[in-house]
CSV table of C-alpha atoms and ligand atoms in Angstrom, one decimal:
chain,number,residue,atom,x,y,z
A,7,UNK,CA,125.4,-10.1,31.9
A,8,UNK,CA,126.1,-13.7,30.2
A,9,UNK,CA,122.1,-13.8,30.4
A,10,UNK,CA,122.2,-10.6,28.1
A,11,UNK,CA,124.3,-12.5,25.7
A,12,UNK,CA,122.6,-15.4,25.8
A,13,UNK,CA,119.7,-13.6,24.7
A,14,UNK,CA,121.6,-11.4,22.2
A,15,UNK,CA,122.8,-14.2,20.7
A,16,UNK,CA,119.4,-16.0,20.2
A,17,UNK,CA,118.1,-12.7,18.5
A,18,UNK,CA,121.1,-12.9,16.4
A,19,UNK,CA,120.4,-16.3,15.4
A,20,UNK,CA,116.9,-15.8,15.1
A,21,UNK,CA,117.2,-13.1,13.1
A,22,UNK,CA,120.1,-14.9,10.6
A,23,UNK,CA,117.6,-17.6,10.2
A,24,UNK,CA,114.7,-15.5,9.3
A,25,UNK,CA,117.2,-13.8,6.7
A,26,UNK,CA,118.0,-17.2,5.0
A,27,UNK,CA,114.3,-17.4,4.5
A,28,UNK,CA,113.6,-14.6,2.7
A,29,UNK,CA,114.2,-15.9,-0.8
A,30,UNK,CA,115.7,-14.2,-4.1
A,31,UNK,CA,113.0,-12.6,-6.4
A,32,UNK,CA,112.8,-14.6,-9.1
A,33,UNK,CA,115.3,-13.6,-12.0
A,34,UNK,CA,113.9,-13.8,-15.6
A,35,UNK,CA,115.6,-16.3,-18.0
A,36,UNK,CA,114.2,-14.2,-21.1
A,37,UNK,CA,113.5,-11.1,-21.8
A,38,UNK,CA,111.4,-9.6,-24.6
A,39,UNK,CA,110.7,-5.8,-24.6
A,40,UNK,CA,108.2,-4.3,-27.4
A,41,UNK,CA,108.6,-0.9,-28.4
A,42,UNK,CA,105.5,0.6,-30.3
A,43,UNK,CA,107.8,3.7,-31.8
A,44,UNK,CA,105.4,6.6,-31.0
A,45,UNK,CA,102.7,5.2,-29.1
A,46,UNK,CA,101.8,7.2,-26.3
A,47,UNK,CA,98.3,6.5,-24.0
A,48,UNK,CA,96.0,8.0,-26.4
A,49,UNK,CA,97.7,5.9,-29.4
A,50,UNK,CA,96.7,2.7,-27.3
A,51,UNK,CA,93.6,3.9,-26.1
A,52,UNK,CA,92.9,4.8,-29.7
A,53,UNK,CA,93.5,1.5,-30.7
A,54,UNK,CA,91.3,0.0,-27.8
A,55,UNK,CA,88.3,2.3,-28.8
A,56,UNK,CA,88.3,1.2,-32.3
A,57,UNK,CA,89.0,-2.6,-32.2
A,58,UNK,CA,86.3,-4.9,-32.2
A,59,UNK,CA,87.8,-7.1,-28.8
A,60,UNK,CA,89.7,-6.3,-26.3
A,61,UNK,CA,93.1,-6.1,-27.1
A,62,UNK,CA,96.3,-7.5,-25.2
A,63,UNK,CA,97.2,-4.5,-23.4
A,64,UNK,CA,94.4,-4.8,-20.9
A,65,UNK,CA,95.8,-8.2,-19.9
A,66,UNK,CA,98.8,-6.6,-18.0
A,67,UNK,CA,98.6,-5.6,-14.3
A,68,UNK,CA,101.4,-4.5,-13.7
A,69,UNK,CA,101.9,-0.7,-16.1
A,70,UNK,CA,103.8,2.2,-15.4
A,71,UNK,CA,105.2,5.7,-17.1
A,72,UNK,CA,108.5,6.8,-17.8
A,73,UNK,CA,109.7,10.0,-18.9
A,74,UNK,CA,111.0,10.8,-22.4
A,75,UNK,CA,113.3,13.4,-22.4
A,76,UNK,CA,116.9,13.5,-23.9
A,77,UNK,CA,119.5,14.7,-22.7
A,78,UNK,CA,120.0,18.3,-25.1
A,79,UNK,CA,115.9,18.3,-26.0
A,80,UNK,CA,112.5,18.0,-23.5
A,81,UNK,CA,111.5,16.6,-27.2
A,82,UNK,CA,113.2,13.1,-27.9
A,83,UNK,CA,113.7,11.8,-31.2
A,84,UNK,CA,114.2,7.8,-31.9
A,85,UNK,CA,117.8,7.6,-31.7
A,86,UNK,CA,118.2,9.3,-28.3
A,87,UNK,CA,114.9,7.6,-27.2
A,88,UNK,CA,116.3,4.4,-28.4
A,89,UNK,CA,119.5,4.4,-26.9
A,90,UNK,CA,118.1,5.5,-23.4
A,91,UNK,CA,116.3,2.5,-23.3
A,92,UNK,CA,119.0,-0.2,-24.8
A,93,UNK,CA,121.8,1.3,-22.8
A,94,UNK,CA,120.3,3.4,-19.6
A,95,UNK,CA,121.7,6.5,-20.8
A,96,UNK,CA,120.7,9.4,-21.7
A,97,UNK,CA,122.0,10.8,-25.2
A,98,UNK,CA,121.3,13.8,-27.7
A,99,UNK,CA,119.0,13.7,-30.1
A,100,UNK,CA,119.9,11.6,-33.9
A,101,UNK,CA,122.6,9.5,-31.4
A,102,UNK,CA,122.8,5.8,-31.5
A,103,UNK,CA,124.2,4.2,-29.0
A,104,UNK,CA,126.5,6.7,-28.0
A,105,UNK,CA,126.5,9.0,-24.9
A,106,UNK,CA,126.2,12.6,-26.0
A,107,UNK,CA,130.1,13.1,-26.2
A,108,UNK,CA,129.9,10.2,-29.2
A,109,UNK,CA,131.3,7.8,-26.3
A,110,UNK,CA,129.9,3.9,-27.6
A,111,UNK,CA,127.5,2.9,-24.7
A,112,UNK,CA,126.9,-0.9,-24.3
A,113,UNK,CA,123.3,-2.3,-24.8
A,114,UNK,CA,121.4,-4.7,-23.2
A,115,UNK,CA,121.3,-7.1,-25.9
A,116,UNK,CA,125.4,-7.2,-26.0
A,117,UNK,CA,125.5,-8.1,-21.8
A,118,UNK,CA,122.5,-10.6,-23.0
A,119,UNK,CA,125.4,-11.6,-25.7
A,120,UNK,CA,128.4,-12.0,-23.0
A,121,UNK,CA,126.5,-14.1,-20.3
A,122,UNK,CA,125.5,-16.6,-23.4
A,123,UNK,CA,122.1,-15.2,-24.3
A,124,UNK,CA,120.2,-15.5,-27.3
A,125,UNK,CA,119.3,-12.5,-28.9
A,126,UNK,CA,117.5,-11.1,-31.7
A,127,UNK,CA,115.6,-8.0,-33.2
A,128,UNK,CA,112.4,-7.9,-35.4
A,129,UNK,CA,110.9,-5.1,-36.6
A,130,UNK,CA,108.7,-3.3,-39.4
A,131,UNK,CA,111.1,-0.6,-40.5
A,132,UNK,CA,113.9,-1.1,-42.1
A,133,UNK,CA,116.3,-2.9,-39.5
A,134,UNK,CA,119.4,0.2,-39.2
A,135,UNK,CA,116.2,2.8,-38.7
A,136,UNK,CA,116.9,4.4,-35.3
A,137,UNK,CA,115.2,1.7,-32.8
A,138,UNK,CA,116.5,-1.2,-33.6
A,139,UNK,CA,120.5,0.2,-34.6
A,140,UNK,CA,120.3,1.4,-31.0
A,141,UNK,CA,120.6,-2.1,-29.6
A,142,UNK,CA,123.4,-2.9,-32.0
A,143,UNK,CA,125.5,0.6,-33.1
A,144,UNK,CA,127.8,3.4,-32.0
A,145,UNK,CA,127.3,6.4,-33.8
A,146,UNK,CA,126.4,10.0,-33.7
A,147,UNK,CA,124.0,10.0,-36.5
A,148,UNK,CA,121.1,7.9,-37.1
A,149,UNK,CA,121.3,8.5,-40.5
A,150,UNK,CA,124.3,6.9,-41.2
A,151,UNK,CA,122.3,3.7,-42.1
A,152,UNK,CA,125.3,2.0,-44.3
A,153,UNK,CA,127.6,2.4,-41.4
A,154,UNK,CA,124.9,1.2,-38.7
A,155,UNK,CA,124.4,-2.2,-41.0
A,156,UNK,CA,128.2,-2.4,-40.3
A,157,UNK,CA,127.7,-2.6,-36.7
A,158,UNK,CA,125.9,-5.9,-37.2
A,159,UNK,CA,129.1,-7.4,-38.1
A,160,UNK,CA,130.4,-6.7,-35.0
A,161,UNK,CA,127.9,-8.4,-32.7
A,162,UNK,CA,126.9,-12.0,-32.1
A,163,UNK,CA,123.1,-11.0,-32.8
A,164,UNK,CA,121.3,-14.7,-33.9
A,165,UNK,CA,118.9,-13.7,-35.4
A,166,UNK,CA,117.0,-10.0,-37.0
A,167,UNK,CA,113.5,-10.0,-39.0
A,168,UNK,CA,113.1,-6.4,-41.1
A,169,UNK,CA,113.2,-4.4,-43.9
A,170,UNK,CA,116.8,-3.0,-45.0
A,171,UNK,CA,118.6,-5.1,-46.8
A,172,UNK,CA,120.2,-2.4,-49.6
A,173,UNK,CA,122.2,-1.6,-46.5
A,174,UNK,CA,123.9,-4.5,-46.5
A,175,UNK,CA,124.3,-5.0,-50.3
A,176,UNK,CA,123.5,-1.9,-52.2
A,177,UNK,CA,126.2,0.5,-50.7
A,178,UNK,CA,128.5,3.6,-51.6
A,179,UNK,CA,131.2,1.3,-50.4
A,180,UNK,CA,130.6,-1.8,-52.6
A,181,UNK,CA,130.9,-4.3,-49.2
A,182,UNK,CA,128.2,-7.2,-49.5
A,183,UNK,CA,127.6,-7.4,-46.2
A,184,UNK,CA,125.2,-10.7,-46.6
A,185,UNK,CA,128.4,-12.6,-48.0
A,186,UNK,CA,130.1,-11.2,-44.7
A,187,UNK,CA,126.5,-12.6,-42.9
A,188,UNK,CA,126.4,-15.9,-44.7
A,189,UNK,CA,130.4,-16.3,-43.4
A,190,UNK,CA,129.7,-15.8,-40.4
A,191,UNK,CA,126.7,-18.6,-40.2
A,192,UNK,CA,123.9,-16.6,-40.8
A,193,UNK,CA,120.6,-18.3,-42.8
A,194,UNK,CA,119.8,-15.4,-45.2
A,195,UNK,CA,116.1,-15.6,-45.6
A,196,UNK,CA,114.0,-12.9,-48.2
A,197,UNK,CA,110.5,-13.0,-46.9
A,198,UNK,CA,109.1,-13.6,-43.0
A,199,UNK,CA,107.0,-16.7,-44.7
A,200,UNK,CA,110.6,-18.1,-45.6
A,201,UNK,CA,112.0,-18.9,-42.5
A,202,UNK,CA,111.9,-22.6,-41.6
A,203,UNK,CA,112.8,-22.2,-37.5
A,204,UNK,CA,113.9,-25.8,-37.2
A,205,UNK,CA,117.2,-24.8,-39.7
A,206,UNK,CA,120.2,-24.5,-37.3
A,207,UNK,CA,122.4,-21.2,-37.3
A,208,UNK,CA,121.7,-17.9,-37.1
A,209,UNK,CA,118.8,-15.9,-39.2
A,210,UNK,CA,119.4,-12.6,-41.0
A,211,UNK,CA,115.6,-12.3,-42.6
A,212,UNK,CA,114.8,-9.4,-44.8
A,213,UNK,CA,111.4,-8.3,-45.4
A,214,UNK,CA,112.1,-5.5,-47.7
A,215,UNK,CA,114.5,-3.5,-49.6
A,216,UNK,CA,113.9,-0.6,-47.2
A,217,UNK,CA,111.1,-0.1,-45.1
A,218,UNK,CA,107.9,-2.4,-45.0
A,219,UNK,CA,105.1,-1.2,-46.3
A,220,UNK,CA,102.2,0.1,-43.9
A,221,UNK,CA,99.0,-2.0,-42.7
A,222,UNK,CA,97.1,0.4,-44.7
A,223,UNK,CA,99.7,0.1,-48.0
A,224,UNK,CA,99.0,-3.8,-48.0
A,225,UNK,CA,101.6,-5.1,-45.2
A,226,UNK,CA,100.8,-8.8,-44.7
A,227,UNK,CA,99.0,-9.0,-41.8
A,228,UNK,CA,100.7,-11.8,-40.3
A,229,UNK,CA,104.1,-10.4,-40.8
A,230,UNK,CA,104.7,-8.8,-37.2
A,231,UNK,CA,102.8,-11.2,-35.2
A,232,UNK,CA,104.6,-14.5,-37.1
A,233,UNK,CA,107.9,-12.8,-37.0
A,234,UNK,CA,107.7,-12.2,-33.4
A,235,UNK,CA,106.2,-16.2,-33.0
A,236,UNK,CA,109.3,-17.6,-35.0
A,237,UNK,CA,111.6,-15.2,-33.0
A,238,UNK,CA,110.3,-16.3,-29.8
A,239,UNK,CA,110.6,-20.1,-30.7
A,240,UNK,CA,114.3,-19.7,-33.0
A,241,UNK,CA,116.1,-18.0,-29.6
A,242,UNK,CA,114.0,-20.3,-27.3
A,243,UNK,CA,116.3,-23.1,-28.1
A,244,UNK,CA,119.0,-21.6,-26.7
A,245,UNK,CA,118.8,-23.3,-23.0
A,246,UNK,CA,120.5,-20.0,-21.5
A,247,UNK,CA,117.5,-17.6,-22.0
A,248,UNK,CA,117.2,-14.9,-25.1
A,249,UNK,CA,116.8,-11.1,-25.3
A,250,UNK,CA,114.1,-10.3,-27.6
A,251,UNK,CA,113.2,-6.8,-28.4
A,252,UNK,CA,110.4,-6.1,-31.0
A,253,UNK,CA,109.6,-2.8,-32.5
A,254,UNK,CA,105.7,-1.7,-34.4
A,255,UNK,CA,108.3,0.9,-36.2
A,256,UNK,CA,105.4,2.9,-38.0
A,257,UNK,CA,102.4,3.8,-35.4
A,258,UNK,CA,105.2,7.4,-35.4
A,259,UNK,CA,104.9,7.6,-39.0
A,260,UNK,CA,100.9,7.6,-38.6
A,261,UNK,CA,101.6,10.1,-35.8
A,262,UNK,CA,104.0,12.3,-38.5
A,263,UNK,CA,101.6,12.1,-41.0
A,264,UNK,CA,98.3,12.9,-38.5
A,265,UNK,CA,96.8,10.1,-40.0
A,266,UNK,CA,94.2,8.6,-37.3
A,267,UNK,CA,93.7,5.3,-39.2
A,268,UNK,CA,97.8,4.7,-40.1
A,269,UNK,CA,98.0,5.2,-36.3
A,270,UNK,CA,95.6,2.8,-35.4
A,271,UNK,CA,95.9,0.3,-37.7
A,272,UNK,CA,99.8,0.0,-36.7
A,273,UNK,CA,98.6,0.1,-33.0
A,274,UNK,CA,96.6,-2.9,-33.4
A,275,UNK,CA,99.0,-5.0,-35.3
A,276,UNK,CA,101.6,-4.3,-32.6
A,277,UNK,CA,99.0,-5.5,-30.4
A,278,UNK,CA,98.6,-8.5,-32.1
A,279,UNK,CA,102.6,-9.3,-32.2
A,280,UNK,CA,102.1,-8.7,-28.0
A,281,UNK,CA,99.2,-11.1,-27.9
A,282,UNK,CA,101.9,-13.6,-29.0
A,283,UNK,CA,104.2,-13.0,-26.6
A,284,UNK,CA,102.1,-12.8,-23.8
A,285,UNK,CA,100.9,-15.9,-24.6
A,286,UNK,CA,104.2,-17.6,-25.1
A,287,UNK,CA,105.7,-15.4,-21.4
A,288,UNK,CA,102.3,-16.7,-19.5
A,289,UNK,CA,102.9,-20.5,-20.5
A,290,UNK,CA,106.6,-20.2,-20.1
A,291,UNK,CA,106.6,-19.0,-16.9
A,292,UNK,CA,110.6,-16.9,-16.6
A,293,UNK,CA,109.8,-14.9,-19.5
A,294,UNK,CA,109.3,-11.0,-18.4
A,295,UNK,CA,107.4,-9.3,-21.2
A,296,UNK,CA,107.6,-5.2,-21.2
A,297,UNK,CA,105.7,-3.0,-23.7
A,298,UNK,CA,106.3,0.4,-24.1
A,299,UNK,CA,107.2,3.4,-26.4
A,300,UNK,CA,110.2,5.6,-26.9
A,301,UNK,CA,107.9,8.4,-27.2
A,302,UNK,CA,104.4,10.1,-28.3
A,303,UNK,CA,104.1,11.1,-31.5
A,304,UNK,CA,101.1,13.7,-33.1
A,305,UNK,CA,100.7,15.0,-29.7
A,306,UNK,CA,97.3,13.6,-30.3
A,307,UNK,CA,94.4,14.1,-28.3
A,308,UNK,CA,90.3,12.2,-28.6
A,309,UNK,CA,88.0,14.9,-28.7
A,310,UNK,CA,84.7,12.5,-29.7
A,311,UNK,CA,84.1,9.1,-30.3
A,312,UNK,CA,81.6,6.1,-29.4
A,313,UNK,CA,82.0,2.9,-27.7
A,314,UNK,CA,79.0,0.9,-29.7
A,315,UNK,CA,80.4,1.9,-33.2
A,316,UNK,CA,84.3,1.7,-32.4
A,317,UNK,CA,84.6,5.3,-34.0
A,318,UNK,CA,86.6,8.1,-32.8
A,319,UNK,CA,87.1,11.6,-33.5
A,320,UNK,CA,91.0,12.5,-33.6
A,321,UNK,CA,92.9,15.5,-33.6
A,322,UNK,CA,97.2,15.5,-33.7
A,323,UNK,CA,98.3,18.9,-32.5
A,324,UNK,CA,102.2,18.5,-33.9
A,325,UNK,CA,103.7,16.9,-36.4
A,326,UNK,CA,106.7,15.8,-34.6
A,327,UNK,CA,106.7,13.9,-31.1
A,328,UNK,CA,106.0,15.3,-28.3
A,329,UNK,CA,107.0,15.5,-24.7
A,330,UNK,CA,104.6,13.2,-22.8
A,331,UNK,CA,105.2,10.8,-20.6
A,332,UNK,CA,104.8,7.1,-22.1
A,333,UNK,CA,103.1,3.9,-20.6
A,334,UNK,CA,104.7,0.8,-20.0
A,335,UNK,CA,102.9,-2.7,-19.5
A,336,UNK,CA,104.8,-5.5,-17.7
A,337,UNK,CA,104.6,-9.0,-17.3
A,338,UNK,CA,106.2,-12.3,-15.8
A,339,UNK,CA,109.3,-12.2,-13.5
A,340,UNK,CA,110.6,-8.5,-12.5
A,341,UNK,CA,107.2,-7.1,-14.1
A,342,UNK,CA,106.1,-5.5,-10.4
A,343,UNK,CA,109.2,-3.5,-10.7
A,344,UNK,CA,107.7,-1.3,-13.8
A,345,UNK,CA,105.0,0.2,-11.7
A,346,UNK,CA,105.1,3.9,-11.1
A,347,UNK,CA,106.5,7.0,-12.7
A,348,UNK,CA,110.2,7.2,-14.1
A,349,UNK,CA,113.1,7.8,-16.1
A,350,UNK,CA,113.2,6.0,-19.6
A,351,UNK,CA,116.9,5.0,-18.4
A,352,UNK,CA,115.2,3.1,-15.7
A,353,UNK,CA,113.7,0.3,-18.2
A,354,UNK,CA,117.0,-0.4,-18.5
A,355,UNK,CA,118.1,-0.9,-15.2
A,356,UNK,CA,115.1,-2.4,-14.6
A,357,UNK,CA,116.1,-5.6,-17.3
A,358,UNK,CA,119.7,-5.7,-16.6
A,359,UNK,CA,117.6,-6.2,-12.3
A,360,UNK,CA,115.8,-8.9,-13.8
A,361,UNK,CA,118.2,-10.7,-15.7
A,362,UNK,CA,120.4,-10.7,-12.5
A,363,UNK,CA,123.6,-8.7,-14.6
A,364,UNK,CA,125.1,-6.0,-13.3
A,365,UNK,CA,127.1,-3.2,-15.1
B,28,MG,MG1,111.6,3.3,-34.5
B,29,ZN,ZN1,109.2,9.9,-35.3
């Protein structure tokens, strides 16, 4: 009997020991998550066939799919798409994050905000369109841009690189929200070129009056890639880690407008913005990277095409979005957890894992 014990205990203690071993998987100090708005497989593999080298999103191993549906529509729109992936909730359609009773749903740039986080937003759109006002708003409309650019006031965001700024100083309700901006510390900067990333504070930069202009309309080239570069180094200072989340807002208008070359054209200068982040995630080393969409847009298919010329022979079959699932690349700490098939909500979850918060 005491021989039993003895040898119980042993196996206990052998087995506490081996427990101690097994070490934490490594949590991510920063974050950045790219959303190309619209960009399902074929809008990548579009892109792929018509570029000239290969682009960044054959560098990730580690890619997965997750399913776009809202919660009143198989079809998603932006704002419910949006909101499922800042908060992990699934919402109706033209909501920002709210749940689907209008109940304000807490992203995952504002926990990035309470544990000390740097955090930021860049995008091509303007910066209250549907994707980015999810990580910042609470409301039931999308469209209620003026009230969205409102929200910003109520956040600690440090910095945001986009379009929009007659939301903050050309509204109904006479508020010049970039007095209320510069008060509250921010650099206000017209112009991506403008921003000098050694000034201290935080950076409210405007690219346009509304939206950015497309690739194909004469968008500077350099404006997504450089903005995501000064992003990345701006938060960077910050020694607690950053959220980062960077939108290529118009590869869906390309898909609304079944315009192949809008589509690609966007797809590629999204890929260059990636390129930069991978680059600056691969020599940080606690940086995880995740690109995805918050749905497919065109419902577009490749019917023809040829490797040697980089041509391709496109048709869109809807105007709209459609229902398909939507790939997700991931890399650096937490990036093995993205494999497989799953709920948009899940990217979510899947940070908040990775950054070590919990809800
Ligand atoms: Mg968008
Ligand atoms: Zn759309």
């Amino acid at each position: 009997m005491t021989r039993l014990v003895y040898l119980l205990t042993v196996l206990v203690l052998l087995g506490s020991c081996k427990q101690e071993k097994t070490t934490e998987p490594k949590k991510a100090k920063n974050i950045i998550l790219m959303i190309g708005d619209g960009m399902g497989v074929n809008q990548v593999y579009a892109a792929m066939s018509v570029a000239t080298k290969p682009l960044s999103f054959e560098q990730f191993k580690y890619t997965g799919f997750h399913k776009t549906y809202s919660a009143n529509a198989y079809i998603t729109d932006s704002g419910a798409g949006g909101t499922a992936l800042a908060t992990g909730v699934k919402t109706n359609n033209r909501h920002i994050g709210v749940d689907p009773i209008g109940k304000p749903l807490k992203s995952i740039l504002k926990y990035a905000e309470e544990h000390n986080l740097a955090t930021g937003l860049v995008a091509t759109s303007s910066i209250v369109h549907a994707t980015p006002a999810s990580f910042i708003a609470n409301d039931t409309s999308r469209y209620n841009y003026e009230a969205l650019a409102y929200d910003f006031l109520a956040t600690d965001i440090d910095l945001f690189i986009a379009g929009g700024r007659k939301y903050f100083d050309n509204r109904s309700d006479s508020l010049n929200l970039i007095d209320s901006l510069k008060n509250r510390g921010y650099n206000i900067v017209d112009g991506f070129q403008n921003v000098d990333t050694t000034a201290a504070g935080k950076f409210a930069v405007f690219t346009a009056e509304g939206h950015n202009p497309s690739i194909l309309e004469g968008r500077d080239k350099n404006m997504l890639p450089q903005s995501t570069e000064n992003a990345i180094n701006i938060l960077n200072k910050d020694k607690d880690g950053f959220f980062l989340m960077v939108e290529g807002s118009q590869i869906d208008w390309g898909g609304h407008d079944n315009d192949i070359d809008y589509v690609v054209s966007e797809t590629i200068d999204f890929d260059h913005a990636v390129k930069r982040a991978l680059e600056f995630a691969k020599k940080d080393g606690e940086t995880l990277l995740i690109v995805t969409a918050d749905h497919e847009t065109g419902g577009l298919a490749l019917v023809g095409g040829e490797m040697e010329t980089h041509t391709i022979e496109a048709k869109f079959t809807t105007d709209h979005h459609s229902s398909v699932m939507v790939p997700v690349f991931a890399y650096g700490p937490g990036a093995e957890n993205f494999g497989g098939i799953y709920e948009n909500t899940e990217v979510f979850d899947k940070m908040m894992k990775a950054f070590g918060f919990t809800k």
